[in-house]
Amino acid sequence: MKWINRVSKLFQPTNVVPKSYLPKIDVSSKSHQLMINTGIISNSSTGMFTFLPLGLKALEKLTKIIDEEMMLIGGQKIYLPALTSASLWRRTSRMVESQPELFMIMDRHGKEYLLSPTFEESITNVISSLGSLKRNKLPLKLYQISRKWRDEIKPRLGLLRSREFIMKDLYTFDSNLENATNTYNIVKSAYETILNRIGIPHLKIFADPGTIGGSISHEYHYLSNIGEDIIKLCKNCNYYEGRFKESKSYCPSCQQSLDKINSVEIGHTFLLGTKYSEPLQATFIDNNNKRQFLVMGSFGLGLSRILATAIEILSTDLEIRWPLKLAPYTVCIIPPKEGSKEESASSVAYDLYFELQNSNIDVIIDDRIKETIGKRFIEARKSGYPFVVVVGKNSLNSVPLIEVHDIYNSSQFKLELNEVLQYLKNIL
Amino acid sequence: MKWINRVSKLFQPTNVVPKSYLPKIDVSSKSHQLMINTGIISNSSTGMFTFLPLGLKALEKLTKIIDEEMMLIGGQKIYLPALTSASLWRRTSRMVESQPELFMIMDRHGKEYLLSPTFEESITNVISSLGSLKRNKLPLKLYQISRKWRDEIKPRLGLLRSREFIMKDLYTFDSNLENATNTYNIVKSAYETILNRIGIPHLKIFADPGTIGGSISHEYHYLSNIGEDIIKLCKNCNYYEGRFKESKSYCPSCQQSLDKINSVEIGHTFLLGTKYSEPLQATFIDNNNKRQFLVMGSFGLGLSRILATAIEILSTDLEIRWPLKLAPYTVCIIPPKEGSKEESASSVAYDLYFELQNSNIDVIIDDRIKETIGKRFIEARKSGYPFVVVVGKNSLNSVPLIEVHDIYNSSQFKLELNEVLQYLKNIL
């Protein structure tokens, strides 16, 4: 028996069906409202969210893209404990700097831990505890995709500024600054590939390393009105600069005036040097058989924030739009209404479903056949399925035709069954 | 460019190579010592472990098996916040019962949370917050695979009794006890399938629901001397009973004496009834348009514990043995030593590597060609690769032969290149 993905069984808020939307959750964030209303996430506590089935599927697709690109640069995936011993953060002097935003825990024996917002100390301690690395292990690139925590004073905008968030963090270890810089550039380029595959235009900005420390740092931004960062952009020649540059009013390249534009930081990379490896004694054995401190890099990508910002940028006020490669289901098939004269064509809908599923296309069928095609079509648009396939009245023609709607490109076609398959396979 | 998995680059403890093992970590646990020494996990803090690349690969394989079986019964995957508001646990009166083992957190505004050891309250609250379910959504089966926490008074035996652990928890929602019992049996049978796919024999025992509550409960056990549970077993007719049965000395079926055997609980299922849905108001709309409390089930599988116990049961004192389907790499290829007369055959090793990789077989190559084949072979055995392929002296025969070692079955074959491929594809 093969499982069939059915809209009727999908776990979403009960009220997703009605024409009117649920009360607004956060008036300033379109994406948050859409994500709550269509059952991508639900609000569990202040700044803490449950990924519902649709949301988790998108998150898993994003994870897969990242895993693939990390594999190509020799990234090795690990999973660090969520709790980091506070004593490690004391040794790197980060305890004081970051304290107010840390969730602290004390165990039954009085030992202090923090729910980690970032893992430089934790990973450096793992390296250190396993002994000095052999030189041929370098560069070492270790990453995880996991939850992080920050006790934001004012959580807001849903996943954009939450207290629990999903982040991919990569840590690199090299023998010297030159090699570390080389590794930094390789990872930076893998990050560009990841962001290009997601498909939302992004800006890469030279940045201030801040409390994480180190010498070189870049931020990755999506442009969106909802963003709390500000970037200066020249609309004439596309010159731009981040908040860390000296403030200019005119483009240094073409002299046009610079616009201030809001943006969301979705990634941040740091060339750390030995800020963590020295206090935590993470070393390698050099060619003269001497222990030397590892030169580190740290690279973050905010997965939950990427999802929310992408939806914010792409969606209309009433209809979710996903980056095509992250949509939880790529195709929604709407079979005929029960009792309609085209009901006999409903087997066509299921045939198509299985053909698509066998081609590894994420497909769901809206089996609520008591509802009209029109009502289900409107809802399919709201739910953000990139392609909606309707088996309706033309399915009874002498040559049966099926409607394929490319929602994001506002185009539609009437195709024969085998053409539908070919069309979707080609495009996906 | 395709990435090549190379032993030389694998992130493991530096001292994995020497003939002698590292100092024992926990004398009573073979699996823990093996997992630490070969770089499956590392010890980050008391009862808290990092999954290193090898360990995470095994965990991901186990996750995939579970996901596949859950999909077949219509399980929908979600991801709940790690922190649960303490107020929810107060409403179900669980705060008092479980307090000493809970990691508690207070946020900057004085609100209390717990680092969830289990998620009945959390998921029931999600259901409740999304509105009364329509009857046609039932049965609803929601699950996650995520970290859980328990502040054990005495963490020990590595992943067998840790303070952070990976668990799969599934929660089911039905309209009445009869349907819930039916769902309970369907999930139970999916659990059997999962455990059968892993391949370690297990026992299913009728159990005491304990503090989780409810009417029916079963435990799943692996038999192992290291286990802290005790099962009575008749070696004659395989009758067995758990610790919750009245104590018998003789088998009720064949009258032979019963042996006491240690076991590890790796799963626990509960038919909960309305213990959580009533206080947290999780409801559905019945056929008379009335709100009724949902009847719930809760089903746990301990992933990190399954991995550790499986290794404990299968391994020798010096060599890790994985369940075949969970081994991080299924095949390790050993190419000729640098400077040996068969060095010219090393391209054969790489050809084979890519052929296996293209067939989706997890393969790694031990590229440390300065080491002898013999030394690398011993280490491959220690590391637990189920199949070790040696491109050695027979690779220069007029008909080149490759050694294939089926380590777990202590057998070996000399095969031609195309036969190696065929053999491994058939067996895997």
Short mmCIF file of N, CA, C and O in Angstrom, two decimals, chain A residues 1 3 7-11 14-15 42 44-45 48-51 53 56 60 71-72 74 76-83 100 103-105 107-109 111 113 115 126-127 130-132 136-138 140 142 147 149 151-153 163-164 166, chain B residues 1 3 7-11 14-15 42 44-45 48-53 56 60 71-72 74 76-83 100 103-105 107-109 111 113 115 126-127 130-132 136-138 140 142 147 149 151-153 163-164 166:
data_model
loop_
_atom_site.label_atom_id
_atom_site.label_comp_id
_atom_site.label_asym_id
_atom_site.label_seq_id
_atom_site.Cartn_x
_atom_site.Cartn_y
_atom_site.Cartn_z
N MET A 1 0.84 -1.20 0.00
CA MET A 1 0.00 0.00 0.00
C MET A 1 0.88 1.25 0.00
O MET A 1 1.80 1.36 0.78
N TRP A 3 1.08 5.33 0.58
CA TRP A 3 0.35 6.40 1.22
C TRP A 3 0.04 7.50 0.22
O TRP A 3 0.85 7.84 -0.62
N VAL A 7 -5.21 16.44 1.07
CA VAL A 7 -5.46 17.70 1.76
C VAL A 7 -6.42 17.48 2.94
O VAL A 7 -6.27 18.07 4.00
N SER A 8 -7.38 16.57 2.78
CA SER A 8 -8.36 16.36 3.85
C SER A 8 -7.69 15.90 5.14
O SER A 8 -8.21 16.12 6.22
N LYS A 9 -6.54 15.22 5.02
CA LYS A 9 -5.88 14.67 6.19
C LYS A 9 -4.76 15.56 6.71
O LYS A 9 -4.18 15.30 7.77
N LEU A 10 -4.41 16.57 5.94
CA LEU A 10 -3.27 17.42 6.30
C LEU A 10 -3.56 18.18 7.59
O LEU A 10 -4.62 18.75 7.76
N PHE A 11 -2.60 18.15 8.50
CA PHE A 11 -2.80 18.82 9.78
C PHE A 11 -2.51 20.31 9.64
O PHE A 11 -1.38 20.75 9.57
N THR A 14 -7.85 24.45 11.75
CA THR A 14 -9.20 24.10 11.28
C THR A 14 -9.80 25.20 10.43
O THR A 14 -10.57 24.95 9.53
N ASN A 15 -9.49 26.41 10.74
CA ASN A 15 -10.16 27.53 10.09
C ASN A 15 -9.49 27.96 8.80
O ASN A 15 -9.73 29.04 8.30
N SER A 42 2.91 26.89 14.01
CA SER A 42 1.93 27.40 14.97
C SER A 42 2.68 28.00 16.15
O SER A 42 3.83 27.67 16.41
N SER A 44 3.62 28.46 19.77
CA SER A 44 3.53 27.65 20.98
C SER A 44 3.70 28.48 22.25
O SER A 44 3.06 28.24 23.25
N SER A 45 4.60 29.44 22.18
CA SER A 45 4.80 30.32 23.31
C SER A 45 5.49 31.56 22.74
O SER A 45 5.84 31.58 21.57
N MET A 48 8.32 31.24 20.25
CA MET A 48 8.64 29.81 20.06
C MET A 48 7.54 29.16 19.24
O MET A 48 6.37 29.29 19.56
N PHE A 49 7.95 28.46 18.19
CA PHE A 49 7.00 27.97 17.20
C PHE A 49 7.15 26.49 16.94
O PHE A 49 8.24 25.94 17.00
N THR A 50 6.02 25.86 16.65
CA THR A 50 6.02 24.48 16.19
C THR A 50 6.04 24.48 14.67
O THR A 50 5.26 25.20 14.05
N PHE A 51 6.91 23.70 14.09
CA PHE A 51 6.85 23.46 12.66
C PHE A 51 5.79 22.40 12.41
O PHE A 51 5.95 21.25 12.82
N PRO A 53 3.34 20.08 9.70
CA PRO A 53 3.82 19.24 8.60
C PRO A 53 4.29 20.02 7.36
O PRO A 53 5.35 19.71 6.80
N LEU A 56 7.63 21.79 8.22
CA LEU A 56 8.77 20.89 8.37
C LEU A 56 9.23 20.36 7.02
O LEU A 56 10.43 20.18 6.79
N GLU A 60 12.96 20.69 5.68
CA GLU A 60 13.75 19.54 5.26
C GLU A 60 14.30 19.71 3.85
O GLU A 60 15.40 19.25 3.54
N MET A 71 28.46 18.74 1.33
CA MET A 71 29.17 17.53 0.95
C MET A 71 30.19 17.83 -0.14
O MET A 71 31.30 17.31 -0.12
N LEU A 72 29.83 18.72 -1.05
CA LEU A 72 30.74 19.04 -2.17
C LEU A 72 32.01 19.75 -1.71
O LEU A 72 33.02 19.73 -2.41
N GLY A 74 33.32 19.01 1.29
CA GLY A 74 33.90 18.17 2.34
C GLY A 74 33.45 18.55 3.74
O GLY A 74 34.15 18.28 4.71
N GLN A 76 31.57 17.95 7.09
CA GLN A 76 31.12 16.76 7.81
C GLN A 76 30.07 17.18 8.82
O GLN A 76 30.28 18.10 9.60
N LYS A 77 28.94 16.46 8.82
CA LYS A 77 27.82 16.88 9.65
C LYS A 77 27.90 16.24 11.03
O LYS A 77 28.20 15.05 11.16
N ILE A 78 27.63 17.03 12.03
CA ILE A 78 27.67 16.56 13.42
C ILE A 78 26.43 17.09 14.14
O ILE A 78 25.60 17.77 13.53
N TYR A 79 26.31 16.77 15.41
CA TYR A 79 25.17 17.25 16.19
C TYR A 79 25.66 17.47 17.61
O TYR A 79 25.91 16.51 18.35
N LEU A 80 25.82 18.73 17.96
CA LEU A 80 26.34 19.08 19.29
C LEU A 80 25.19 19.12 20.30
O LEU A 80 24.05 19.40 19.94
N PRO A 81 25.50 18.86 21.58
CA PRO A 81 24.45 18.98 22.60
C PRO A 81 23.88 20.41 22.61
O PRO A 81 24.60 21.37 22.34
N ALA A 82 22.61 20.52 22.91
CA ALA A 82 21.99 21.85 22.98
C ALA A 82 22.55 22.65 24.15
O ALA A 82 22.67 23.87 24.08
N LEU A 83 22.87 21.95 25.22
CA LEU A 83 23.38 22.63 26.42
C LEU A 83 24.90 22.70 26.37
O LEU A 83 25.57 21.71 26.11
N PRO A 100 22.54 38.76 28.98
CA PRO A 100 21.09 38.98 29.07
C PRO A 100 20.28 38.18 28.06
O PRO A 100 19.11 37.91 28.28
N PHE A 103 19.58 31.93 27.71
CA PHE A 103 18.75 31.09 28.56
C PHE A 103 19.68 30.24 29.42
O PHE A 103 20.44 29.43 28.88
N MET A 104 19.65 30.42 30.73
CA MET A 104 20.55 29.67 31.62
C MET A 104 19.80 28.53 32.31
O MET A 104 18.61 28.62 32.59
N ILE A 105 20.54 27.49 32.58
CA ILE A 105 19.98 26.32 33.27
C ILE A 105 20.95 25.87 34.35
O ILE A 105 22.16 25.93 34.15
N ASP A 107 21.74 22.49 36.70
CA ASP A 107 21.31 21.10 36.88
C ASP A 107 21.15 20.78 38.36
O ASP A 107 21.39 21.63 39.22
N ARG A 108 20.75 19.54 38.67
CA ARG A 108 20.44 19.20 40.05
C ARG A 108 21.67 19.23 40.94
O ARG A 108 21.55 19.24 42.17
N HIS A 109 22.86 19.25 40.33
CA HIS A 109 24.07 19.34 41.14
C HIS A 109 24.62 20.77 41.18
O HIS A 109 25.73 20.98 41.65
N LYS A 111 25.42 22.70 38.63
CA LYS A 111 26.30 23.07 37.52
C LYS A 111 25.51 23.89 36.50
O LYS A 111 24.38 23.56 36.17
N TYR A 113 24.57 25.61 32.89
CA TYR A 113 24.62 25.41 31.44
C TYR A 113 23.89 26.54 30.76
O TYR A 113 23.05 27.20 31.35
N LEU A 115 21.59 27.32 27.18
CA LEU A 115 20.95 26.80 25.97
C LEU A 115 21.60 27.57 24.83
O LEU A 115 21.34 28.75 24.62
N VAL A 126 35.12 20.15 21.68
CA VAL A 126 35.12 18.78 21.12
C VAL A 126 36.46 18.50 20.46
O VAL A 126 37.10 17.47 20.70
N ILE A 127 36.90 19.44 19.63
CA ILE A 127 38.19 19.28 18.93
C ILE A 127 39.29 19.07 19.96
O ILE A 127 40.09 18.14 19.88
N LEU A 130 39.46 15.70 21.72
CA LEU A 130 39.83 14.52 20.93
C LEU A 130 41.32 14.48 20.62
O LEU A 130 41.79 13.58 19.93
N GLY A 131 42.06 15.45 21.11
CA GLY A 131 43.51 15.42 20.91
C GLY A 131 43.94 16.31 19.76
O GLY A 131 43.13 16.73 18.95
N SER A 132 45.24 16.61 19.70
CA SER A 132 45.78 17.46 18.63
C SER A 132 45.51 16.81 17.28
O SER A 132 45.75 15.62 17.09
N ASN A 136 47.18 16.44 8.24
CA ASN A 136 46.47 16.02 7.02
C ASN A 136 44.95 16.01 7.18
O ASN A 136 44.23 15.77 6.22
N LYS A 137 44.46 16.22 8.40
CA LYS A 137 43.01 16.33 8.59
C LYS A 137 42.51 17.73 8.19
O LYS A 137 41.31 17.96 8.09
N LEU A 138 43.44 18.65 8.04
CA LEU A 138 43.05 20.05 7.81
C LEU A 138 42.96 20.34 6.31
O LEU A 138 43.71 19.76 5.54
N LEU A 140 39.50 21.22 8.30
CA LEU A 140 38.38 20.45 8.82
C LEU A 140 37.16 21.37 8.80
O LEU A 140 37.24 22.51 9.22
N LEU A 142 33.29 21.28 10.00
CA LEU A 142 32.24 20.57 10.74
C LEU A 142 31.01 21.46 10.83
O LEU A 142 31.12 22.65 11.14
N ARG A 147 18.65 23.53 16.47
CA ARG A 147 18.03 24.63 17.18
C ARG A 147 19.05 25.46 17.91
O ARG A 147 20.01 24.95 18.47
N TRP A 149 19.03 29.12 20.65
CA TRP A 149 18.12 29.88 21.51
C TRP A 149 18.71 31.25 21.83
O TRP A 149 19.92 31.38 22.03
N ASP A 151 17.22 34.62 24.24
CA ASP A 151 16.11 35.19 24.99
C ASP A 151 15.93 36.65 24.59
O ASP A 151 16.23 37.57 25.36
N GLU A 152 15.41 36.86 23.39
CA GLU A 152 15.18 38.20 22.85
C GLU A 152 14.33 39.01 23.81
O GLU A 152 13.35 38.50 24.36
N ILE A 153 14.68 40.27 23.97
CA ILE A 153 13.86 41.10 24.85
C ILE A 153 12.48 41.32 24.23
O ILE A 153 11.49 41.40 24.93
N ARG A 163 12.69 33.24 19.65
CA ARG A 163 13.61 32.88 20.74
C ARG A 163 14.21 31.49 20.53
O ARG A 163 15.27 31.19 21.07
N GLU A 164 13.51 30.64 19.81
CA GLU A 164 14.08 29.37 19.35
C GLU A 164 14.16 29.48 17.83
O GLU A 164 13.15 29.80 17.20
N ILE A 166 16.09 27.87 13.97
CA ILE A 166 16.86 26.79 13.35
C ILE A 166 18.00 27.41 12.58
O ILE A 166 17.79 28.29 11.74
N MET B 1 32.88 18.26 -9.80
CA MET B 1 33.74 17.55 -8.85
C MET B 1 32.89 16.77 -7.85
O MET B 1 31.96 17.31 -7.26
N TRP B 3 32.72 14.70 -4.31
CA TRP B 3 33.47 14.54 -3.07
C TRP B 3 33.77 13.06 -2.83
O TRP B 3 32.95 12.20 -3.07
N VAL B 7 39.10 8.15 4.63
CA VAL B 7 39.37 7.92 6.04
C VAL B 7 40.32 8.98 6.58
O VAL B 7 40.19 9.44 7.70
N SER B 8 41.28 9.40 5.75
CA SER B 8 42.27 10.37 6.24
C SER B 8 41.62 11.67 6.69
O SER B 8 42.14 12.38 7.54
N LYS B 9 40.46 12.00 6.10
CA LYS B 9 39.82 13.27 6.40
C LYS B 9 38.71 13.14 7.44
O LYS B 9 38.15 14.13 7.89
N LEU B 10 38.35 11.91 7.77
CA LEU B 10 37.23 11.67 8.67
C LEU B 10 37.53 12.21 10.06
O LEU B 10 38.61 11.97 10.61
N PHE B 11 36.58 12.95 10.61
CA PHE B 11 36.81 13.53 11.92
C PHE B 11 36.54 12.50 13.01
O PHE B 11 35.41 12.19 13.33
N THR B 14 41.97 11.57 17.46
CA THR B 14 43.29 11.41 16.88
C THR B 14 43.89 10.06 17.21
O THR B 14 44.63 9.49 16.44
N ASN B 15 43.59 9.55 18.36
CA ASN B 15 44.26 8.34 18.83
C ASN B 15 43.58 7.07 18.40
O ASN B 15 43.81 6.01 18.94
N SER B 42 31.24 11.90 20.98
CA SER B 42 32.25 12.33 21.96
C SER B 42 31.53 12.89 23.17
O SER B 42 30.38 13.32 23.10
N SER B 44 30.65 15.45 25.77
CA SER B 44 30.75 16.90 25.89
C SER B 44 30.60 17.38 27.33
O SER B 44 31.25 18.32 27.76
N SER B 45 29.72 16.74 28.07
CA SER B 45 29.53 17.09 29.47
C SER B 45 28.85 15.88 30.10
O SER B 45 28.48 14.94 29.39
N MET B 48 25.97 14.14 28.34
CA MET B 48 25.63 14.89 27.12
C MET B 48 26.71 14.62 26.07
O MET B 48 27.90 14.78 26.36
N PHE B 49 26.29 14.24 24.88
CA PHE B 49 27.22 13.76 23.87
C PHE B 49 27.06 14.47 22.54
O PHE B 49 25.96 14.87 22.17
N THR B 50 28.18 14.63 21.86
CA THR B 50 28.15 15.12 20.49
C THR B 50 28.10 13.93 19.54
O THR B 50 28.87 12.98 19.71
N PHE B 51 27.21 13.97 18.59
CA PHE B 51 27.24 12.99 17.52
C PHE B 51 28.29 13.44 16.51
O PHE B 51 28.14 14.48 15.88
N LEU B 52 29.37 12.68 16.39
CA LEU B 52 30.41 12.97 15.41
C LEU B 52 29.93 12.45 14.04
O LEU B 52 28.90 11.80 13.95
N PRO B 53 30.69 12.74 12.97
CA PRO B 53 30.18 12.40 11.63
C PRO B 53 29.70 10.95 11.48
O PRO B 53 28.63 10.71 10.91
N LEU B 56 26.38 10.55 13.46
CA LEU B 56 25.24 11.23 12.87
C LEU B 56 24.75 10.50 11.62
O LEU B 56 23.55 10.45 11.35
N GLU B 60 21.01 9.28 11.11
CA GLU B 60 20.20 9.68 9.96
C GLU B 60 19.62 8.46 9.24
O GLU B 60 18.52 8.51 8.70
N MET B 71 5.41 7.21 7.16
CA MET B 71 4.69 7.67 5.98
C MET B 71 3.64 6.64 5.57
O MET B 71 2.52 6.99 5.20
N LEU B 72 3.99 5.36 5.69
CA LEU B 72 3.07 4.30 5.27
C LEU B 72 1.82 4.23 6.12
O LEU B 72 0.79 3.71 5.68
N GLY B 74 0.54 7.04 7.42
CA GLY B 74 -0.03 8.39 7.43
C GLY B 74 0.45 9.25 8.58
O GLY B 74 -0.24 10.19 8.98
N GLN B 76 2.40 12.25 10.16
CA GLN B 76 2.85 13.54 9.66
C GLN B 76 3.92 14.07 10.61
O GLN B 76 3.72 14.11 11.81
N LYS B 77 5.03 14.50 10.01
CA LYS B 77 6.17 14.89 10.83
C LYS B 77 6.11 16.36 11.20
O LYS B 77 5.81 17.21 10.35
N ILE B 78 6.41 16.66 12.44
CA ILE B 78 6.39 18.03 12.93
C ILE B 78 7.65 18.26 13.76
O ILE B 78 8.48 17.36 13.91
N TYR B 79 7.78 19.47 14.30
CA TYR B 79 8.94 19.77 15.14
C TYR B 79 8.47 20.75 16.20
O TYR B 79 8.21 21.92 15.91
N LEU B 80 8.33 20.24 17.41
CA LEU B 80 7.84 21.07 18.52
C LEU B 80 8.99 21.83 19.16
O LEU B 80 10.14 21.36 19.14
N PRO B 81 8.72 23.00 19.75
CA PRO B 81 9.78 23.72 20.47
C PRO B 81 10.36 22.84 21.57
O PRO B 81 9.64 22.04 22.16
N ALA B 82 11.64 23.00 21.83
CA ALA B 82 12.27 22.22 22.90
C ALA B 82 11.74 22.64 24.26
O ALA B 82 11.63 21.83 25.18
N LEU B 83 11.44 23.92 24.39
CA LEU B 83 10.95 24.44 25.67
C LEU B 83 9.43 24.37 25.73
O LEU B 83 8.75 24.79 24.80
N PRO B 100 12.00 16.47 39.92
CA PRO B 100 13.46 16.38 40.12
C PRO B 100 14.23 16.07 38.84
O PRO B 100 15.41 16.40 38.75
N PHE B 103 14.86 19.67 33.69
CA PHE B 103 15.70 20.86 33.56
C PHE B 103 14.77 22.06 33.43
O PHE B 103 13.99 22.16 32.48
N MET B 104 14.82 22.97 34.39
CA MET B 104 13.94 24.14 34.36
C MET B 104 14.69 25.38 33.88
O MET B 104 15.88 25.52 34.10
N ILE B 105 13.94 26.26 33.25
CA ILE B 105 14.50 27.52 32.75
C ILE B 105 13.55 28.65 33.09
O ILE B 105 12.34 28.48 33.03
N ASP B 107 12.76 32.59 31.90
CA ASP B 107 13.18 33.58 30.91
C ASP B 107 13.36 34.95 31.57
O ASP B 107 13.15 35.11 32.78
N ARG B 108 13.78 35.95 30.80
CA ARG B 108 14.11 37.26 31.37
C ARG B 108 12.90 37.94 31.98
O ARG B 108 13.04 38.90 32.75
N HIS B 109 11.69 37.46 31.63
CA HIS B 109 10.49 38.05 32.21
C HIS B 109 9.94 37.20 33.38
O HIS B 109 8.84 37.44 33.85
N LYS B 111 9.13 34.01 33.33
CA LYS B 111 8.24 32.91 32.94
C LYS B 111 9.02 31.59 32.95
O LYS B 111 10.15 31.53 32.47
N TYR B 113 9.90 27.68 32.03
CA TYR B 113 9.81 26.68 30.97
C TYR B 113 10.54 25.43 31.43
O TYR B 113 11.41 25.49 32.31
N LEU B 115 12.79 22.12 29.78
CA LEU B 115 13.40 21.49 28.62
C LEU B 115 12.74 20.12 28.52
O LEU B 115 13.00 19.24 29.33
N VAL B 126 -0.88 22.36 20.99
CA VAL B 126 -0.90 22.77 19.58
C VAL B 126 -2.26 22.44 18.97
O VAL B 126 -2.90 23.28 18.33
N ILE B 127 -2.71 21.20 19.19
CA ILE B 127 -4.02 20.77 18.65
C ILE B 127 -5.10 21.72 19.15
O ILE B 127 -5.91 22.25 18.39
N LEU B 130 -5.26 25.20 17.59
CA LEU B 130 -5.66 25.33 16.18
C LEU B 130 -7.15 25.12 15.98
O LEU B 130 -7.64 25.15 14.85
N GLY B 131 -7.89 24.91 17.07
CA GLY B 131 -9.34 24.77 16.95
C GLY B 131 -9.79 23.33 16.94
O GLY B 131 -8.99 22.42 16.73
N SER B 132 -11.08 23.10 17.15
CA SER B 132 -11.61 21.73 17.16
C SER B 132 -11.38 21.08 15.81
O SER B 132 -11.63 21.66 14.77
N ASN B 136 -13.19 14.23 9.94
CA ASN B 136 -12.52 13.52 8.84
C ASN B 136 -10.99 13.64 8.90
O ASN B 136 -10.28 13.03 8.11
N LYS B 137 -10.48 14.47 9.83
CA LYS B 137 -9.01 14.53 10.00
C LYS B 137 -8.52 13.34 10.83
O LYS B 137 -7.32 13.10 10.92
N LEU B 138 -9.44 12.66 11.49
CA LEU B 138 -9.05 11.61 12.43
C LEU B 138 -8.98 10.25 11.74
O LEU B 138 -9.75 10.01 10.83
N LEU B 140 -5.49 11.23 13.60
CA LEU B 140 -4.36 12.11 13.31
C LEU B 140 -3.14 11.51 13.99
O LEU B 140 -3.19 11.12 15.16
N LEU B 142 0.76 12.47 14.60
CA LEU B 142 1.81 13.49 14.49
C LEU B 142 3.05 13.00 15.22
O LEU B 142 2.96 12.52 16.35
N ARG B 147 15.50 16.04 20.13
CA ARG B 147 16.15 15.90 21.42
C ARG B 147 15.16 15.98 22.56
O ARG B 147 14.21 16.75 22.51
N TRP B 149 15.27 15.87 27.11
CA TRP B 149 16.19 16.05 28.23
C TRP B 149 15.63 15.46 29.51
O TRP B 149 14.43 15.54 29.77
N ASP B 151 17.17 15.25 33.62
CA ASP B 151 18.31 15.49 34.51
C ASP B 151 18.49 14.27 35.41
O ASP B 151 18.19 14.29 36.61
N GLU B 152 18.99 13.19 34.82
CA GLU B 152 19.22 11.93 35.52
C GLU B 152 20.10 12.18 36.75
O GLU B 152 21.10 12.89 36.66
N ILE B 153 19.77 11.51 37.85
CA ILE B 153 20.60 11.69 39.03
C ILE B 153 21.97 11.05 38.79
O ILE B 153 22.99 11.53 39.28
N ARG B 163 21.61 12.46 29.61
CA ARG B 163 20.71 13.54 30.04
C ARG B 163 20.08 14.24 28.83
O ARG B 163 19.03 14.86 28.95
N GLU B 164 20.78 14.23 27.69
CA GLU B 164 20.18 14.65 26.43
C GLU B 164 20.07 13.40 25.58
O GLU B 164 21.07 12.68 25.43
N ILE B 166 18.07 11.38 21.94
CA ILE B 166 17.28 11.57 20.72
C ILE B 166 16.13 10.57 20.76
O ILE B 166 16.35 9.38 20.92
#
